[in-house]
Short mmCIF file of C-alpha atoms and ligand atoms in Angstrom, two decimals:
data_model
loop_
_atom_site.label_atom_id
_atom_site.label_comp_id
_atom_site.label_asym_id
_atom_site.label_seq_id
_atom_site.Cartn_x
_atom_site.Cartn_y
_atom_site.Cartn_z
CA MET W 1 -80.42 48.97 117.74
CA LEU W 2 -83.25 49.78 120.16
CA ARG W 3 -82.80 53.46 121.11
CA ILE W 4 -82.70 54.53 124.76
CA ILE W 5 -83.92 58.04 125.70
CA THR W 6 -84.73 59.63 128.97
CA GLN W 7 -88.03 61.14 130.07
CA GLN W 8 -86.50 64.58 129.79
CA ALA W 9 -85.93 64.08 126.07
CA ASN W 10 -88.67 64.66 123.52
CA VAL W 11 -90.43 61.52 124.62
CA ARG W 12 -93.99 62.60 124.02
CA THR W 13 -93.30 63.56 120.42
CA GLU W 14 -91.49 60.25 119.88
CA LEU W 15 -94.34 58.21 121.32
CA GLN W 16 -96.87 60.14 119.32
CA ARG W 17 -94.97 59.51 116.09
CA ILE W 18 -94.96 55.77 116.84
CA CYS W 19 -98.59 55.71 117.93
CA GLU W 20 -99.75 57.54 114.79
CA ARG W 21 -97.71 55.53 112.32
CA VAL W 22 -100.79 54.16 110.55
CA GLN W 23 -102.36 57.58 110.14
CA ARG W 24 -99.10 58.95 108.81
CA ALA W 25 -99.08 56.31 106.09
CA GLU W 26 -102.23 58.06 104.76
CA GLY W 27 -100.66 60.59 102.45
CA GLU W 28 -97.00 59.77 103.06
CA ARG W 29 -94.88 58.44 100.25
CA THR W 30 -93.35 55.01 100.63
CA GLN W 31 -89.62 54.81 100.29
CA ASP W 32 -90.10 53.18 96.92
CA GLU W 33 -90.96 56.06 94.58
CA GLN W 34 -92.32 53.52 92.10
CA LEU W 35 -95.28 52.93 94.43
CA LEU W 36 -98.16 55.17 94.94
CA HIS W 37 -98.44 56.14 98.59
CA LYS W 38 -100.33 53.55 100.61
CA GLU W 39 -103.65 55.29 101.04
CA ALA W 40 -103.91 56.11 97.33
CA THR W 41 -103.19 52.46 96.48
CA VAL W 42 -105.92 51.32 98.85
CA ARG W 43 -108.45 53.81 97.45
CA GLU W 44 -107.69 52.66 93.93
CA VAL W 45 -108.17 48.96 94.92
CA LEU W 46 -111.48 49.75 96.63
CA GLN W 47 -112.84 51.64 93.65
CA ALA W 48 -111.76 49.02 91.16
CA VAL W 49 -113.29 46.09 93.11
CA LYS W 50 -116.47 48.05 93.58
CA ARG W 51 -116.80 48.63 89.85
CA GLN W 52 -115.33 45.46 88.36
CA GLY W 53 -115.86 42.76 90.98
CA ASP W 54 -113.97 39.51 90.44
CA LYS W 55 -111.99 40.92 87.50
CA ALA W 56 -110.31 43.57 89.75
CA VAL W 57 -109.94 41.12 92.57
CA LEU W 58 -107.95 38.72 90.38
CA HIS W 59 -105.89 41.61 88.95
CA TYR W 60 -104.79 42.73 92.38
CA ILE W 61 -104.13 39.16 93.58
CA ALA W 62 -101.77 38.90 90.63
CA GLU W 63 -100.20 42.27 91.35
CA PHE W 64 -99.73 42.06 95.11
CA ASP W 65 -99.68 38.32 95.77
CA HIS W 66 -98.18 37.17 92.53
CA GLN W 67 -100.80 34.49 91.99
CA THR W 68 -102.74 33.85 88.81
CA LEU W 69 -106.15 32.66 89.80
CA GLN W 70 -109.43 31.92 87.98
CA PRO W 71 -112.63 33.08 89.66
CA GLU W 72 -113.57 29.47 90.49
CA GLU W 73 -110.28 29.01 92.28
CA LEU W 74 -111.01 31.79 94.84
CA ARG W 75 -112.99 29.56 97.10
CA VAL W 76 -111.18 26.82 99.03
CA THR W 77 -112.67 23.45 98.07
CA GLY W 78 -114.01 20.72 100.35
CA SER W 79 -111.16 18.39 99.37
CA GLU W 80 -108.59 21.00 100.38
CA LEU W 81 -110.31 21.36 103.64
CA ASP W 82 -110.18 17.64 104.26
CA ALA W 83 -106.60 17.35 103.11
CA ALA W 84 -105.49 20.03 105.59
CA TYR W 85 -106.01 17.61 108.49
CA GLN W 86 -103.39 15.27 107.04
CA GLN W 87 -100.82 18.06 107.12
CA VAL W 88 -100.99 19.10 110.78
CA SER W 89 -99.36 17.15 113.59
CA LYS W 90 -101.35 15.61 116.40
CA ASP W 91 -99.75 18.11 118.81
CA LEU W 92 -100.76 21.10 116.73
CA LEU W 93 -104.28 19.78 116.41
CA ALA W 94 -104.49 19.28 120.19
CA ALA W 95 -103.17 22.83 120.72
CA ILE W 96 -105.76 24.27 118.32
CA GLN W 97 -108.49 22.34 120.16
CA LEU W 98 -107.29 23.52 123.59
CA ALA W 99 -107.20 27.15 122.34
CA CYS W 100 -110.71 26.68 120.86
CA ARG W 101 -112.09 25.48 124.20
CA GLN W 102 -110.50 28.28 126.23
CA ILE W 103 -111.42 31.07 123.82
CA GLU W 104 -115.01 29.78 123.60
CA ALA W 105 -115.30 29.52 127.41
CA PHE W 106 -114.10 33.10 127.81
CA HIS W 107 -116.34 34.52 125.11
CA ARG W 108 -119.44 32.68 126.37
CA GLN W 109 -119.09 34.57 129.65
CA ARG W 110 -119.75 37.95 128.08
CA VAL W 111 -122.68 37.41 125.76
CA PRO W 112 -125.04 40.36 126.13
CA LYS W 113 -128.54 39.19 126.94
CA SER W 114 -131.80 40.67 125.63
CA TRP W 115 -133.89 42.17 128.42
CA VAL W 116 -137.27 43.81 129.10
CA HIS W 117 -138.38 45.88 132.04
CA PHE W 118 -142.09 46.19 133.01
CA GLY W 119 -142.55 49.65 134.57
CA ASP W 120 -145.46 51.62 136.00
CA ASP W 121 -148.57 52.28 133.86
CA GLU W 122 -147.80 49.19 131.70
CA VAL W 123 -144.69 50.71 130.15
CA VAL W 124 -142.41 48.08 128.74
CA LEU W 125 -138.80 48.97 127.85
CA GLY W 126 -135.99 46.72 126.80
CA LYS W 127 -133.20 45.75 124.41
CA ARG W 128 -133.21 42.86 121.98
CA TYR W 129 -129.88 41.61 120.66
CA THR W 130 -129.63 40.01 117.20
CA PRO W 131 -126.60 38.92 115.27
CA VAL W 132 -125.61 40.43 111.86
CA ASP W 133 -126.71 38.25 108.89
CA ARG W 134 -123.21 37.86 107.43
CA ALA W 135 -119.75 38.35 108.84
CA GLY W 136 -116.44 38.46 106.93
CA LEU W 137 -113.38 37.41 108.92
CA TYR W 138 -110.01 38.69 107.76
CA VAL W 139 -107.10 36.37 108.72
CA PRO W 140 -103.71 37.85 107.83
CA GLY W 141 -101.33 35.75 105.79
CA GLY W 142 -98.69 37.99 104.25
CA ARG W 143 -95.64 37.45 106.41
CA ALA W 144 -96.92 34.72 108.67
CA SER W 145 -99.94 32.39 108.90
CA TYR W 146 -102.25 32.87 111.84
CA PRO W 147 -104.39 29.88 112.94
CA SER W 148 -104.81 31.65 116.23
CA THR W 149 -106.39 34.66 114.53
CA VAL W 150 -108.86 32.31 112.86
CA LEU W 151 -110.06 31.20 116.31
CA MET W 152 -110.12 34.71 117.72
CA ASN W 153 -112.38 35.89 114.87
CA ALA W 154 -114.54 32.81 114.30
CA ILE W 155 -115.40 31.81 117.87
CA PRO W 156 -117.05 35.07 118.93
CA ALA W 157 -118.95 35.16 115.61
CA LYS W 158 -120.23 31.59 116.26
CA VAL W 159 -121.11 32.41 119.89
CA ALA W 160 -123.02 35.48 118.69
CA GLY W 161 -125.07 33.18 116.35
CA VAL W 162 -124.11 34.73 113.03
CA PRO W 163 -125.89 32.60 110.41
CA ARG W 164 -123.30 33.01 107.64
CA ILE W 165 -119.61 33.45 108.35
CA LEU W 166 -117.03 33.67 105.67
CA MET W 167 -113.31 33.89 105.99
CA VAL W 168 -110.72 35.49 103.69
CA THR W 169 -106.99 34.96 103.89
CA PRO W 170 -104.16 35.30 101.31
CA ALA W 171 -102.30 32.27 99.99
CA ARG W 172 -98.55 32.47 100.69
CA GLY W 173 -96.30 30.85 98.10
CA GLY W 174 -98.33 28.79 95.62
CA LYS W 175 -102.12 28.78 95.77
CA THR W 176 -102.39 26.76 98.95
CA ILE W 177 -103.62 28.16 102.24
CA ASN W 178 -101.66 27.19 105.27
CA SER W 179 -103.04 23.84 106.60
CA ALA W 180 -103.16 24.94 110.25
CA VAL W 181 -105.34 27.94 109.18
CA LEU W 182 -107.70 25.60 107.38
CA VAL W 183 -107.85 23.16 110.30
CA ALA W 184 -108.40 25.97 112.80
CA ALA W 185 -111.27 27.30 110.60
CA GLN W 186 -112.94 23.91 110.59
CA GLU W 187 -112.44 23.36 114.28
CA ALA W 188 -114.20 26.68 114.79
CA GLY W 189 -117.00 25.67 112.41
CA ILE W 190 -116.03 27.77 109.34
CA GLN W 191 -116.22 26.12 105.91
CA GLU W 192 -116.60 29.08 103.54
CA ILE W 193 -113.10 30.34 102.90
CA TYR W 194 -111.67 32.50 100.05
CA ARG W 195 -108.03 32.78 99.17
CA ILE W 196 -107.64 36.54 98.98
CA GLY W 197 -105.92 39.08 101.22
CA GLY W 198 -104.99 42.75 101.40
CA ALA W 199 -107.20 45.71 100.47
CA GLN W 200 -108.84 43.70 97.65
CA ALA W 201 -110.20 41.21 100.22
CA ILE W 202 -111.70 44.02 102.30
CA ALA W 203 -113.17 45.59 99.19
CA ALA W 204 -114.72 42.26 98.09
CA LEU W 205 -116.32 41.74 101.53
CA ALA W 206 -117.58 45.34 101.64
CA TYR W 207 -119.04 45.59 98.16
CA GLY W 208 -119.48 41.92 97.08
CA THR W 209 -118.29 40.39 93.83
CA GLU W 210 -119.65 37.66 91.54
CA THR W 211 -117.88 35.09 93.70
CA ILE W 212 -117.49 36.69 97.14
CA PRO W 213 -120.65 37.81 98.95
CA LYS W 214 -121.02 41.16 100.56
CA VAL W 215 -121.08 41.05 104.38
CA ASN W 216 -122.46 43.30 107.10
CA VAL W 217 -119.39 43.38 109.31
CA ILE W 218 -115.70 42.84 108.62
CA THR W 219 -113.45 41.84 111.50
CA GLY W 220 -109.83 40.88 111.99
CA PRO W 221 -106.38 42.38 112.00
CA GLY W 222 -104.05 43.02 109.12
CA ASN W 223 -101.18 45.06 107.82
CA ILE W 224 -101.29 48.73 106.84
CA TYR W 225 -103.19 48.07 103.55
CA VAL W 226 -105.84 45.99 105.31
CA THR W 227 -106.19 48.47 108.15
CA LEU W 228 -106.50 51.48 105.85
CA ALA W 229 -109.04 49.59 103.71
CA LYS W 230 -111.15 48.72 106.73
CA LYS W 231 -111.08 52.39 107.78
CA LEU W 232 -112.25 53.49 104.33
CA VAL W 233 -115.09 50.98 103.98
CA TYR W 234 -116.52 51.70 107.41
CA GLY W 235 -120.03 53.00 106.95
CA THR W 236 -120.63 50.67 103.94
CA VAL W 237 -120.09 47.85 106.43
CA GLY W 238 -119.37 47.66 110.12
CA ILE W 239 -115.82 46.88 111.31
CA ASP W 240 -114.45 45.73 114.68
CA SER W 241 -111.69 48.27 115.18
CA LEU W 242 -108.45 49.29 113.53
CA ALA W 243 -106.31 46.27 114.54
CA GLY W 244 -102.79 46.31 113.27
CA PRO W 245 -99.82 46.54 112.95
CA SER W 246 -99.17 45.02 116.35
CA GLU W 247 -97.78 46.86 119.41
CA VAL W 248 -96.51 46.18 122.89
CA LEU W 249 -95.64 48.64 125.60
CA ILE W 250 -93.90 47.21 128.65
CA ILE W 251 -93.54 48.93 132.02
CA ALA W 252 -90.68 47.36 133.96
CA ASP W 253 -88.81 48.08 137.15
CA GLN W 254 -85.47 46.86 138.40
CA THR W 255 -86.96 43.47 139.32
CA ALA W 256 -87.76 42.53 135.70
CA ASN W 257 -85.76 39.97 133.77
CA PRO W 258 -84.01 41.88 130.90
CA VAL W 259 -83.87 38.82 128.64
CA HIS W 260 -87.58 38.14 129.05
CA VAL W 261 -88.39 41.84 128.45
CA ALA W 262 -86.28 41.73 125.27
CA THR W 263 -88.03 38.62 124.04
CA ASP W 264 -91.46 40.14 124.65
CA LEU W 265 -90.47 43.28 122.69
CA LEU W 266 -89.24 41.17 119.81
CA ALA W 267 -92.38 39.01 120.00
CA GLN W 268 -94.39 41.97 118.73
CA ALA W 269 -91.66 43.46 116.48
CA GLU W 270 -91.44 40.20 114.57
CA HIS W 271 -95.01 40.58 113.28
CA ASP W 272 -94.39 43.44 110.91
CA PRO W 273 -91.79 46.10 109.98
CA MET W 274 -94.45 48.57 111.15
CA ALA W 275 -94.95 46.86 114.57
CA ALA W 276 -94.17 48.91 117.65
CA ALA W 277 -92.16 47.71 120.73
CA ILE W 278 -91.71 50.17 123.67
CA LEU W 279 -90.22 49.76 127.07
CA LEU W 280 -90.74 52.31 129.83
CA THR W 281 -88.48 51.56 132.77
CA THR W 282 -87.51 53.24 136.02
CA ASP W 283 -84.14 51.48 135.91
CA ALA W 284 -81.38 52.75 133.58
CA GLY W 285 -79.39 49.58 134.20
CA LEU W 286 -82.29 47.41 133.00
CA ALA W 287 -82.65 49.67 129.94
CA LYS W 288 -79.04 48.95 128.84
CA LYS W 289 -79.36 45.23 129.50
CA VAL W 290 -82.59 45.02 127.48
CA GLN W 291 -80.91 46.87 124.61
CA VAL W 292 -78.03 44.44 124.63
CA ALA W 293 -80.38 41.43 124.86
CA VAL W 294 -82.47 42.63 121.94
CA ASP W 295 -79.37 42.85 119.77
CA ARG W 296 -78.21 39.38 120.82
CA GLN W 297 -81.62 37.83 120.15
CA LEU W 298 -81.81 39.50 116.75
CA VAL W 299 -78.51 37.93 115.55
CA ASP W 300 -80.05 34.62 114.42
CA HIS W 301 -83.66 35.70 114.29
CA PRO W 302 -85.41 34.10 111.35
CA ARG W 303 -87.27 37.34 110.56
CA ARG W 304 -84.31 39.52 111.27
CA ILE W 305 -84.61 42.11 108.48
CA ASP W 306 -88.28 43.03 109.11
CA THR W 307 -87.90 42.79 112.87
CA GLU W 308 -84.88 45.07 112.82
CA LYS W 309 -86.86 47.56 110.74
CA ALA W 310 -89.61 47.61 113.32
CA ILE W 311 -87.15 47.99 116.18
CA ALA W 312 -85.26 50.79 114.39
CA HIS W 313 -88.31 52.82 113.37
CA TYR W 314 -90.93 52.01 115.97
CA GLY W 315 -88.90 50.65 118.91
CA LEU W 316 -87.90 52.71 121.91
CA ILE W 317 -86.72 52.42 125.51
CA VAL W 318 -87.58 55.32 127.77
CA VAL W 319 -85.97 55.69 131.23
CA VAL W 320 -88.68 57.30 133.38
CA GLU W 321 -88.54 58.89 136.85
CA SER W 322 -91.30 56.79 138.42
CA LEU W 323 -93.88 54.14 137.68
CA GLU W 324 -96.55 56.83 137.85
CA ALA W 325 -94.79 58.70 135.03
CA ALA W 326 -94.63 55.47 133.02
CA VAL W 327 -98.42 54.91 133.45
CA GLU W 328 -99.10 58.49 132.34
CA LEU W 329 -97.08 58.02 129.16
CA SER W 330 -98.70 54.62 128.60
CA ASN W 331 -102.17 56.13 128.92
CA GLU W 332 -101.27 58.70 126.30
CA PHE W 333 -100.00 56.00 123.96
CA ALA W 334 -102.97 53.65 124.62
CA PRO W 335 -101.13 50.45 123.59
CA GLU W 336 -102.66 47.35 122.08
CA HIS W 337 -100.80 45.24 124.70
CA LEU W 338 -99.51 46.53 128.00
CA GLU W 339 -97.18 44.28 130.07
CA LEU W 340 -96.50 45.15 133.73
CA GLU W 341 -93.17 43.53 134.58
CA ILE W 342 -92.95 45.05 138.03
CA LYS W 343 -92.89 43.87 141.65
CA ASP W 344 -96.54 44.67 142.42
CA PRO W 345 -98.45 44.87 139.09
CA TRP W 346 -101.89 45.10 140.75
CA SER W 347 -100.80 48.40 142.43
CA LEU W 348 -100.90 50.15 139.02
CA ILE W 349 -103.99 48.65 137.54
CA SER W 350 -106.46 51.29 138.78
CA GLN W 351 -104.42 54.06 137.09
CA ILE W 352 -104.38 52.36 133.66
CA ARG W 353 -107.05 53.88 131.48
CA HIS W 354 -106.35 52.92 127.88
CA ALA W 355 -104.95 49.53 126.79
CA GLY W 356 -106.31 46.74 124.59
CA ALA W 357 -105.09 44.02 127.01
CA ILE W 358 -103.07 44.21 130.24
CA PHE W 359 -100.66 41.40 131.17
CA LEU W 360 -99.70 41.28 134.83
CA GLY W 361 -96.50 39.90 136.32
CA TYR W 362 -93.33 38.08 135.28
CA SER W 363 -94.93 34.87 134.13
CA THR W 364 -97.53 36.38 131.82
CA PRO W 365 -95.86 36.99 128.49
CA GLU W 366 -98.11 38.59 125.94
CA ALA W 367 -97.90 35.34 123.86
CA VAL W 368 -100.20 33.67 126.36
CA GLY W 369 -102.96 36.08 125.34
CA ASP W 370 -102.05 35.75 121.66
CA TYR W 371 -102.76 32.02 121.66
CA LEU W 372 -104.94 30.55 124.30
CA ALA W 373 -105.60 32.38 127.57
CA GLY W 374 -109.16 33.05 126.28
CA PRO W 375 -109.50 36.82 125.76
CA ASN W 376 -109.41 38.02 122.23
CA HIS W 377 -106.08 38.90 120.62
CA THR W 378 -107.62 41.15 117.97
CA LEU W 379 -107.21 44.41 119.76
CA PRO W 380 -107.23 48.16 118.93
CA THR W 381 -103.89 49.60 117.80
CA SER W 382 -102.49 53.06 116.87
CA GLY W 383 -104.18 54.75 119.79
CA ALA W 384 -107.59 53.26 119.06
CA ALA W 385 -107.66 51.81 122.58
CA ARG W 386 -108.65 55.32 123.72
CA TYR W 387 -112.14 54.75 122.27
CA ALA W 388 -112.39 51.09 121.17
CA SER W 389 -112.08 47.58 122.63
CA GLY W 390 -110.98 44.21 121.42
CA LEU W 391 -113.00 41.97 119.18
CA GLY W 392 -115.79 40.20 121.02
CA VAL W 393 -119.18 38.58 120.74
CA GLU W 394 -120.82 42.08 120.78
CA THR W 395 -118.88 42.98 117.58
CA PHE W 396 -121.26 40.66 115.76
CA LEU W 397 -124.42 41.76 117.53
CA LYS W 398 -126.59 44.84 117.34
CA HIS W 399 -129.45 45.69 119.58
CA SER W 400 -132.91 47.05 118.95
CA SER W 401 -134.63 49.07 121.64
CA ILE W 402 -138.10 47.82 122.74
CA ILE W 403 -140.70 50.42 123.80
CA GLN W 404 -144.39 49.85 124.58
CA TYR W 405 -146.67 52.49 126.12
CA SER W 406 -150.21 52.10 127.42
CA PRO W 407 -152.87 54.80 126.88
CA THR W 408 -152.48 55.88 130.49
CA ALA W 409 -148.67 56.20 130.16
CA LEU W 410 -149.04 58.13 126.89
CA ASN W 411 -151.49 60.53 128.45
CA LYS W 412 -149.05 61.32 131.26
CA VAL W 413 -146.24 62.35 128.93
CA ALA W 414 -148.37 63.98 126.15
CA ASN W 415 -147.74 67.54 127.28
CA ALA W 416 -143.98 67.04 127.63
CA ILE W 417 -143.75 65.54 124.11
CA ASP W 418 -145.90 68.38 122.81
CA SER W 419 -143.50 70.99 124.23
CA LEU W 420 -140.43 69.24 122.91
CA ALA W 421 -141.92 68.64 119.44
CA THR W 422 -143.19 72.20 119.21
CA SER W 423 -139.77 73.56 120.20
CA GLU W 424 -138.33 71.63 117.22
CA GLY W 425 -141.03 72.83 114.92
CA LEU W 426 -142.19 69.22 114.25
CA THR W 427 -145.96 69.52 114.40
CA SER W 428 -146.74 65.98 113.18
CA HIS W 429 -144.67 64.58 115.99
CA ALA W 430 -146.86 66.58 118.45
CA ASP W 431 -150.03 65.60 116.59
CA SER W 432 -149.15 61.86 116.61
CA VAL W 433 -149.38 61.94 120.42
CA ARG W 434 -152.22 64.51 120.86
CA ARG W 435 -154.61 62.65 118.51
CA ARG W 436 -154.23 59.37 120.38
CA VAL W 437 -154.74 61.05 123.74
CA GLN W 438 -157.79 62.96 122.55
CA GLU W 439 -159.35 59.84 120.96
CA ALA W 440 -158.80 57.90 124.22
CA GLU W 441 -160.71 60.57 126.29
N1 LIG C 501 -104.06 43.07 116.22
C1 LIG C 501 -104.13 41.76 116.03
O1 LIG C 501 -104.90 41.08 116.64
C2 LIG C 501 -103.15 41.07 115.12
C3 LIG C 501 -103.13 39.68 115.04
C4 LIG C 501 -102.24 39.08 114.07
C5 LIG C 501 -101.51 39.90 113.24
N2 LIG C 501 -101.59 41.24 113.35
C6 LIG C 501 -100.94 42.14 112.44
O2 LIG C 501 -101.42 41.79 111.12
C7 LIG C 501 -100.48 42.16 110.20
C8 LIG C 501 -100.29 40.98 109.24
O3 LIG C 501 -99.63 41.55 108.16
P1 LIG C 501 -99.17 40.64 106.94
O4 LIG C 501 -98.49 41.55 105.97
O5 LIG C 501 -98.37 39.49 107.47
O6 LIG C 501 -100.52 40.03 106.32
P2 LIG C 501 -101.89 40.65 105.74
O7 LIG C 501 -102.71 39.50 105.35
O8 LIG C 501 -102.39 41.67 106.65
O9 LIG C 501 -101.41 41.41 104.45
C9 LIG C 501 -100.97 40.74 103.33
C10 LIG C 501 -101.57 41.31 102.05
O10 LIG C 501 -101.19 42.68 101.91
C11 LIG C 501 -101.22 43.01 100.54
N3 LIG C 501 -100.00 43.77 100.20
C12 LIG C 501 -98.73 43.50 100.51
N4 LIG C 501 -97.94 44.41 100.00
C13 LIG C 501 -98.71 45.29 99.31
C14 LIG C 501 -98.45 46.48 98.57
N5 LIG C 501 -97.22 46.95 98.40
N6 LIG C 501 -99.48 47.13 98.03
C15 LIG C 501 -100.75 46.71 98.24
N7 LIG C 501 -101.04 45.58 98.90
C16 LIG C 501 -100.02 44.91 99.44
C17 LIG C 501 -101.19 41.72 99.76
O11 LIG C 501 -102.36 41.64 99.00
C18 LIG C 501 -101.17 40.60 100.82
O12 LIG C 501 -102.06 39.55 100.58
C19 LIG C 501 -99.23 42.50 110.93
O13 LIG C 501 -99.16 43.91 110.98
C20 LIG C 501 -99.45 41.98 112.33
O14 LIG C 501 -98.78 42.83 113.30
C21 LIG C 501 -102.37 41.86 114.27
N1 LIG C 502 -99.84 39.67 118.74
C1 LIG C 502 -100.85 39.60 117.67
C2 LIG C 502 -101.80 40.78 117.91
O1 LIG C 502 -101.20 41.98 117.78
C3 LIG C 502 -101.61 38.35 117.67
C4 LIG C 502 -100.83 37.11 117.31
C5 LIG C 502 -101.21 36.08 116.58
N2 LIG C 502 -100.22 35.14 116.59
C6 LIG C 502 -99.28 35.63 117.35
N3 LIG C 502 -99.63 36.79 117.77
ZN1 LIG C 503 -98.30 38.24 118.56
#
């Protein structure tokens, strides 16, 4: 059952515990004493794949995904890609294509442009954006298959102009990858796909194996193992952000529909037993109705066991004194998704400082953003929205600064550079400017 507490209770400690659930998994024992704790498992997988390549990859696929694969079976073949189209309905294909168009249109709007500025004394300054050479897209596939996540990863990478894009995703049940995932990949222009998930997939992309090439940036959401692995390989490769397990925080007043609020909470809880679903409401009556509605909707929920776990451990309803108090708590939590189910959602927007995505009003369930509104659904979780943003075109780009000085311009700043370099004890720095200026005189 979804717990209800009031603002006077230990709400900040509770929210912090939920927010930091991924960090807590580093070093905490799982309930199953047979298992190493999660971070240790991930470290072991990373080390083994780094040292032994494909051999370790296949070992962990057998251990965690219960599949016996040969190295040549890791890559999805052209005939599997073709066959996937026969397996998806016309309606699903049309939906994938609609999502593709909307996501691409949104991401094309925010492509950073290279620029140069011509200043006084023939000084030229600028920035030049270039894509990474290779990107590795992680598409989760443990508990559900995510064609939508294929699009959210692949389209910004394509728009950024990444020359080589590979995708990894685990096979669920048998060796076959979900057909909709394979169709979505092809619709987004991705052909190089490997059937591998979990920490071993992140390790393979970070270090490279005989079969799977090393990439420059790894993007995409995943469960606790994937998220911890991304955190640990950061520095060897770039990553987008720590995206997963999913979260929603809903701020609702007495005008919200309790059944809709309950569904939206469950829509995130159903992703993962570690997903978080939080309601902050000014109305104690609504709190009770949402609690009842959640229980009712869970009765015949197809993912009942895992969803109940998420609700029990990382679900919470808080009755707050005011909408301002709700916003303050939300800013501290920094949710992946924030829904404003209140009479005048725009009145709060200027106070919201940290959230991956903000959904305004009664007819904007978070699922609209998950699938096809256009903005990316791979968003920072576990408080990362305080310093990070969602996946975007810029995730796949880096920029080089452009600097050109004329002799006149160099002459004008020579003394200043000399002072700064001398203060740092770096005489060759000072010399590199002084020599040029003297030779030009
Ligand atoms: N933020 C986002 O944009 C976004 C989008 C979609 C999904 N998600 C999140 O992604 C996650 C998907 O999780 P998932 O589990 O369905 O798929 P996943 O692909 O992330 O993880 C599955 C893999 O985990 C590994 N694994 C499972 N149990 C393990 C164990 N005991 N030890 C070591 N490795 C193990 C297996 O190798 C398996 O292939 C969910 O948390 C969901 O909330 C987030
Ligand atoms: N809500 C997820 C991000 O946390 C994204 C998703 C994909 N499919 C459904 N939902
Ligand atoms: Zn979702």
